């Protein structure tokens, strides 16, 4: 469902590889949402969100270093959006302390919603300018 499609390719191998790992986390969340054999999804969702926190942070550091090296002019906008996204993911992680059987699916949906927006509004638009 979620994968690095052609419109997301920057052609910069390391960046594409990192983006594809973020898509993989979204795909894990989607599979978890659709998994009818699993009753409690809290541990899996926590692991996915933790993965997002750690990996997005790593990716942003790498990407910003690359942009700086290239002398890319729009770097401050990149940094600003990266910070916003990390803030969103951290807020999501905080909400997971209140996860229950009743709200777990809506928390997964919220995670996917954030990620989908990120893929479209950041990767597909801003990151593509690195091409
Ligand atoms: Fe970026
Ligand atoms: Fe990126």
XYZ file of N, CA, C and O and ligand atoms in Angstrom:
526
model
N 0.821 -1.207 0.000
C 0.000 0.000 0.000
C 0.865 1.271 0.000
O 0.768 2.094 -0.877
N 1.728 1.364 1.003
C 2.629 2.524 1.065
C 4.013 2.114 0.596
O 4.621 1.206 1.158
N 4.482 2.755 -0.430
C 5.834 2.479 -0.924
C 6.350 3.698 -1.670
O 5.585 4.600 -1.992
N 7.668 3.685 -1.919
C 8.283 4.804 -2.613
C 7.915 4.728 -4.098
O 8.497 3.963 -4.849
N 6.926 5.517 -4.505
C 6.499 5.507 -5.896
C 7.323 6.507 -6.707
O 8.003 7.359 -6.121
N 7.262 6.403 -8.060
C 8.130 7.253 -8.897
C 8.090 8.749 -8.551
O 9.119 9.422 -8.616
N 6.927 9.248 -8.170
C 6.868 10.689 -7.892
C 7.652 11.086 -6.641
O 7.784 12.264 -6.346
N 8.149 10.071 -5.898
C 8.903 10.373 -4.689
C 10.414 10.175 -4.863
O 11.160 10.274 -3.906
N 10.844 9.835 -6.057
C 12.274 9.591 -6.263
C 13.055 10.876 -6.479
O 12.787 11.617 -7.418
N 14.025 11.127 -5.621
C 14.874 12.309 -5.815
C 16.059 11.964 -6.718
O 16.697 12.851 -7.258
N 16.351 10.668 -6.827
C 17.529 10.263 -7.591
C 18.803 10.307 -6.757
O 19.872 9.924 -7.208
N 18.683 10.773 -5.522
C 19.829 10.757 -4.606
C 19.674 9.491 -3.766
O 18.744 9.376 -2.953
N 20.573 8.547 -4.031
C 20.384 7.195 -3.513
C 20.150 7.120 -2.006
O 19.197 6.475 -1.550
N 20.999 7.809 -1.242
C 20.883 7.722 0.221
C 19.544 8.284 0.696
O 18.892 7.716 1.580
N 19.135 9.387 0.102
C 17.863 10.018 0.500
C 16.681 9.114 0.127
O 15.775 8.898 0.939
N 16.701 8.566 -1.073
C 15.613 7.682 -1.491
C 15.514 6.449 -0.595
O 14.428 6.007 -0.244
N 16.668 5.926 -0.225
C 16.720 4.760 0.653
C 16.084 5.098 2.016
O 15.283 4.339 2.558
N 16.431 6.288 2.526
C 15.865 6.701 3.822
C 14.359 6.942 3.704
O 13.591 6.545 4.576
N 13.951 7.583 2.618
C 12.507 7.799 2.429
C 11.769 6.467 2.347
O 10.679 6.326 2.891
N 12.374 5.510 1.681
C 11.661 4.244 1.517
C 11.465 3.562 2.868
O 10.487 2.847 3.078
N 12.373 3.810 3.796
C 12.189 3.224 5.143
C 11.046 3.899 5.886
O 10.370 3.268 6.703
N 10.833 5.174 5.616
C 9.705 5.869 6.253
C 8.381 5.354 5.649
O 7.407 5.128 6.366
N 8.395 5.115 4.354
C 7.206 4.526 3.709
C 6.932 3.136 4.279
O 5.781 2.742 4.459
N 7.997 2.397 4.557
C 7.846 1.057 5.108
C 7.140 1.107 6.473
O 6.280 0.282 6.779
N 7.493 2.106 7.278
C 6.838 2.258 8.586
C 5.352 2.569 8.411
O 4.509 2.086 9.161
N 5.032 3.382 7.392
C 3.622 3.679 7.100
C 2.909 2.401 6.668
O 1.773 2.136 7.066
N 3.592 1.597 5.891
C 3.005 0.341 5.430
C 2.758 -0.610 6.602
O 1.732 -1.284 6.664
N 3.702 -0.640 7.533
C 3.522 -1.457 8.744
C 2.273 -1.000 9.499
O 1.498 -1.832 9.988
N 2.084 0.317 9.595
C 0.916 0.856 10.303
C -0.367 0.470 9.569
O -1.363 0.096 10.194
N -0.337 0.535 8.259
C -1.516 0.180 7.467
C -1.867 -1.300 7.658
O -3.024 -1.656 7.865
N -0.846 -2.151 7.626
C -1.090 -3.590 7.817
C -1.638 -3.874 9.213
O -2.488 -4.735 9.394
N -1.136 -3.136 10.176
C -1.602 -3.289 11.557
C -3.076 -2.890 11.670
O -3.866 -3.567 12.333
N -3.431 -1.825 11.001
C -4.820 -1.368 11.012
C -5.757 -2.432 10.450
O -6.844 -2.665 10.956
N -5.294 -3.078 9.378
C -6.140 -4.052 8.680
C -6.076 -5.459 9.272
O -6.801 -6.342 8.838
N -5.191 -5.660 10.232
C -5.003 -6.989 10.801
C -6.181 -7.390 11.694
O -6.352 -6.868 12.793
N -6.976 -8.323 11.220
C -8.162 -8.710 11.985
C -7.877 -9.821 12.985
O -8.726 -10.159 13.807
N -6.689 -10.389 12.907
C -6.363 -11.469 13.833
C -5.683 -10.977 15.099
O -5.402 -11.749 16.007
N -5.418 -9.680 15.118
C -4.717 -9.143 16.286
C -5.684 -8.320 17.118
O -6.308 -7.398 16.611
N -5.800 -8.673 18.391
C -6.730 -7.938 19.245
C -6.060 -6.681 19.806
O -6.534 -5.569 19.604
N -4.941 -6.852 20.479
C -4.251 -5.711 21.078
C -3.166 -5.201 20.131
O -2.245 -5.932 19.791
N -3.285 -3.955 19.734
C -2.319 -3.423 18.767
C -1.373 -2.400 19.393
O -0.579 -1.777 18.697
N -1.485 -2.220 20.702
C -0.726 -1.145 21.347
C 0.793 -1.284 21.222
O 1.480 -0.325 20.864
N 1.310 -2.508 21.466
C 2.763 -2.674 21.401
C 3.301 -2.423 19.996
O 4.322 -1.762 19.825
N 2.575 -2.940 19.004
C 3.028 -2.758 17.613
C 2.987 -1.284 17.207
O 3.906 -0.796 16.565
N 1.927 -0.599 17.604
C 1.834 0.813 17.228
C 2.922 1.629 17.919
O 3.548 2.494 17.303
N 3.160 1.309 19.182
C 4.218 2.027 19.905
C 5.567 1.830 19.220
O 6.370 2.750 19.112
N 5.792 0.607 18.754
C 7.056 0.315 18.078
C 7.171 1.108 16.767
O 8.236 1.628 16.437
N 6.070 1.203 16.043
C 6.077 1.940 14.783
C 6.337 3.431 15.031
O 7.171 4.045 14.365
N 5.639 3.966 16.015
C 5.799 5.398 16.297
C 7.208 5.690 16.833
O 7.828 6.687 16.470
N 7.732 4.787 17.630
C 9.105 4.936 18.117
C 10.071 4.905 16.925
O 11.007 5.685 16.843
N 9.806 3.989 16.016
C 10.618 3.895 14.804
C 10.575 5.191 14.018
O 11.591 5.641 13.497
N 9.401 5.774 13.956
C 9.244 7.043 13.244
C 10.025 8.157 13.922
O 10.694 8.948 13.255
N 9.909 8.214 15.239
C 10.626 9.257 15.976
C 12.127 9.157 15.709
O 12.772 10.131 15.354
N 12.641 7.950 15.877
C 14.086 7.750 15.720
C 14.527 7.926 14.278
O 15.501 8.612 13.991
N 13.786 7.300 13.377
C 14.262 7.296 11.998
C 14.074 8.633 11.301
O 14.925 9.057 10.522
N 12.977 9.302 11.586
C 12.760 10.616 10.968
C 13.851 11.583 11.433
O 14.401 12.345 10.647
N 14.177 11.505 12.693
C 15.214 12.372 13.239
C 16.550 12.127 12.520
O 17.237 13.055 12.105
N 16.883 10.853 12.399
C 18.108 10.472 11.706
C 18.084 10.993 10.259
O 19.030 11.617 9.783
N 16.973 10.743 9.581
C 16.859 11.150 8.180
C 16.981 12.672 8.028
O 17.664 13.158 7.128
N 16.317 13.421 8.899
C 16.356 14.882 8.778
C 17.779 15.411 8.968
O 18.220 16.319 8.272
N 18.491 14.837 9.923
C 19.877 15.245 10.149
C 20.715 14.998 8.900
O 21.477 15.858 8.457
N 20.529 13.814 8.325
C 21.277 13.456 7.115
C 20.914 14.382 5.943
O 21.780 14.861 5.220
N 19.610 14.588 5.785
C 19.137 15.388 4.652
C 19.610 16.842 4.772
O 20.054 17.447 3.795
N 19.524 17.374 5.984
C 19.950 18.762 6.177
C 21.456 18.908 5.942
O 21.910 19.902 5.377
N 22.221 17.902 6.363
C 23.674 17.941 6.133
C 23.961 17.923 4.633
O 24.829 18.655 4.137
N 23.201 17.108 3.925
C 23.380 17.025 2.468
C 23.046 18.365 1.805
O 23.789 18.861 0.961
N 21.931 18.965 2.212
C 21.507 20.239 1.624
C 22.522 21.339 1.903
O 22.811 22.168 1.048
N 23.061 21.293 3.104
C 24.051 22.296 3.480
C 25.299 22.156 2.615
O 25.839 23.125 2.094
N 25.711 20.903 2.431
C 26.889 20.606 1.620
C 26.689 21.104 0.182
O 27.609 21.595 -0.458
N 25.456 20.980 -0.302
C 25.137 21.393 -1.669
C 24.907 22.894 -1.792
O 24.682 23.409 -2.891
N 24.877 23.571 -0.650
C 24.612 24.998 -0.668
C 23.188 25.323 -1.111
O 22.919 26.357 -1.724
N 22.271 24.429 -0.755
C 20.864 24.586 -1.132
C 20.246 25.794 -0.424
O 20.350 25.934 0.795
N 19.584 26.639 -1.215
C 19.086 27.894 -0.643
C 17.846 27.763 0.246
O 17.643 28.543 1.161
N 17.008 26.777 -0.069
C 15.759 26.659 0.692
C 15.880 25.870 1.976
O 14.897 25.347 2.486
N 17.084 25.814 2.518
C 17.306 24.925 3.670
C 16.478 25.297 4.904
O 15.987 24.431 5.613
N 16.263 26.614 5.136
C 15.548 26.988 6.361
C 14.100 26.490 6.327
O 13.545 26.086 7.349
N 13.507 26.478 5.150
C 12.142 25.961 5.035
C 12.127 24.455 5.312
O 11.223 23.933 5.962
N 13.138 23.766 4.821
C 13.267 22.334 5.093
C 13.365 22.080 6.603
O 12.630 21.268 7.157
N 14.284 22.818 7.243
C 14.511 22.626 8.682
C 13.210 22.883 9.462
O 12.844 22.114 10.364
N 12.520 23.941 9.066
C 11.274 24.311 9.733
C 10.226 23.192 9.630
O 9.607 22.804 10.618
N 10.060 22.643 8.430
C 9.069 21.574 8.244
C 9.487 20.286 8.943
O 8.656 19.557 9.462
N 10.788 20.009 8.961
C 11.269 18.820 9.665
C 10.937 18.920 11.160
O 10.493 17.949 11.771
N 11.154 20.109 11.703
C 10.866 20.320 13.132
C 9.387 20.116 13.406
O 8.999 19.519 14.402
N 8.575 20.647 12.512
C 7.121 20.519 12.681
C 6.719 19.043 12.705
O 5.970 18.612 13.570
N 7.272 18.292 11.771
C 6.912 16.879 11.690
C 7.333 16.113 12.946
O 6.564 15.324 13.491
N 8.553 16.376 13.419
C 9.012 15.699 14.636
C 8.114 16.042 15.818
O 7.794 15.183 16.643
N 7.666 17.295 15.872
C 6.743 17.713 16.919
C 5.439 16.929 16.853
O 4.924 16.460 17.865
N 4.925 16.770 15.631
C 3.689 16.013 15.436
C 3.855 14.564 15.878
O 2.985 14.001 16.528
N 4.972 13.968 15.501
C 5.205 12.567 15.867
C 5.367 12.428 17.388
O 4.872 11.478 17.990
N 6.023 13.399 18.000
C 6.178 13.352 19.456
C 4.834 13.486 20.167
O 4.569 12.819 21.162
N 3.968 14.334 19.637
C 2.626 14.481 20.223
C 1.838 13.178 20.098
O 1.131 12.771 21.007
N 1.997 12.569 18.964
C 1.340 11.289 18.712
C 1.842 10.244 19.730
O 1.057 9.488 20.302
N 3.142 10.224 19.947
C 3.745 9.274 20.891
C 3.176 9.493 22.291
O 2.904 8.539 23.021
N 2.973 10.750 22.655
C 2.406 11.054 23.983
C 0.993 10.500 24.106
O 0.605 9.976 25.144
N 0.235 10.635 23.031
C -1.156 10.141 23.046
C -1.226 8.635 23.244
O -2.234 8.107 23.700
N -0.151 7.944 22.886
C -0.171 6.484 22.975
C -0.212 5.988 24.408
O -0.497 4.821 24.652
N 0.037 6.875 25.370
C -0.084 6.446 26.766
C -1.552 6.204 27.110
O -1.863 5.544 28.096
N -2.448 6.758 26.298
C -3.885 6.568 26.558
C -4.507 5.547 25.610
O -5.724 5.501 25.446
N -3.664 4.744 24.989
C -4.200 3.799 24.006
C -5.048 2.715 24.691
O -4.740 2.249 25.789
N -6.147 2.363 24.043
C -7.021 1.307 24.564
C -7.597 0.531 23.386
O -7.420 0.924 22.232
N -8.307 -0.524 23.696
C -8.937 -1.299 22.623
C -9.902 -0.429 21.830
O -10.070 -0.590 20.623
N -10.518 0.508 22.526
C -11.532 1.340 21.886
C -10.975 2.393 20.946
O -11.651 2.800 20.009
N -9.761 2.856 21.207
C -9.250 3.951 20.357
C -8.013 3.581 19.542
O -7.476 4.414 18.817
N -7.551 2.333 19.650
C -6.298 1.985 18.969
C -6.376 2.174 17.446
O -5.433 2.708 16.842
N -7.504 1.772 16.850
C -7.591 1.915 15.397
C -7.618 3.382 14.975
O -7.017 3.754 13.968
N -8.270 4.219 15.752
C -8.296 5.634 15.368
C -6.917 6.270 15.560
O -6.539 7.182 14.828
N -6.131 5.762 16.514
C -4.756 6.273 16.661
C -3.872 5.819 15.493
O -3.012 6.571 15.033
N -4.103 4.622 15.009
C -3.347 4.164 13.830
C -3.745 5.019 12.623
O -2.888 5.458 11.843
N -5.050 5.279 12.502
C -5.505 6.115 11.387
C -4.902 7.509 11.456
O -4.522 8.089 10.439
N -4.812 8.037 12.654
C -4.211 9.364 12.832
C -2.743 9.349 12.400
O -2.256 10.273 11.748
N -2.046 8.281 12.769
C -0.640 8.133 12.375
C -0.526 8.126 10.843
O 0.312 8.820 10.263
N -1.408 7.365 10.211
C -1.372 7.259 8.748
C -1.726 8.588 8.078
O -1.145 8.954 7.050
N -2.646 9.284 8.698
C -3.067 10.582 8.172
C -1.893 11.566 8.174
O -1.624 12.251 7.191
N -1.170 11.607 9.307
C 0.001 12.476 9.430
C 1.036 12.127 8.367
O 1.630 12.971 7.734
N 1.261 10.819 8.217
C 2.282 10.369 7.279
C 1.884 10.677 5.838
O 2.716 11.136 5.052
N 0.633 10.444 5.500
C 0.180 10.706 4.130
C 0.346 12.183 3.785
O 0.818 12.520 2.705
N -0.037 13.043 4.716
C 0.146 14.477 4.506
C 1.623 14.790 4.304
O 1.995 15.567 3.433
N 2.451 14.144 5.122
C 3.889 14.387 5.039
C 4.449 13.952 3.678
O 5.224 14.666 3.052
N 4.024 12.796 3.230
C 4.516 12.299 1.940
C 4.148 13.269 0.826
O 4.961 13.586 -0.041
N 2.905 13.753 0.864
C 2.442 14.617 -0.225
C 2.976 16.038 -0.106
O 3.427 16.631 -1.072
N 2.892 16.566 1.105
C 3.206 17.993 1.240
C 4.677 18.275 1.489
O 5.141 19.381 1.300
N 5.394 17.270 1.945
C 6.829 17.517 2.139
C 7.683 16.770 1.110
O 8.381 17.390 0.315
N 7.608 15.452 1.137
C 8.500 14.683 0.252
C 8.205 14.986 -1.221
O 9.110 15.282 -1.999
N 6.913 14.947 -1.559
C 6.581 15.107 -2.979
C 6.791 16.540 -3.483
O 6.959 16.765 -4.672
N 6.781 17.497 -2.597
C 6.947 18.876 -3.052
C 8.332 19.423 -2.711
O 9.137 19.668 -3.601
N 8.619 19.536 -1.406
C 9.872 20.183 -1.019
C 11.110 19.314 -1.295
O 12.089 19.775 -1.880
N 11.044 18.045 -0.864
C 12.222 17.189 -1.073
C 12.521 16.990 -2.558
O 13.680 16.833 -2.942
N 11.484 17.012 -3.366
C 11.689 16.825 -4.801
C 12.512 17.942 -5.441
O 13.080 17.776 -6.507
N 12.566 19.065 -4.766
C 13.364 20.175 -5.304
C 14.862 19.891 -5.224
O 15.669 20.611 -5.795
N 15.231 18.829 -4.517
C 16.653 18.458 -4.434
C 17.144 17.819 -5.711
O 18.334 17.724 -5.956
N 16.209 17.338 -6.475
C 16.516 16.643 -7.727
C 17.562 17.350 -8.569
O 17.486 18.546 -8.777
Fe 12.935 17.110 3.889
Fe 13.220 13.825 3.297
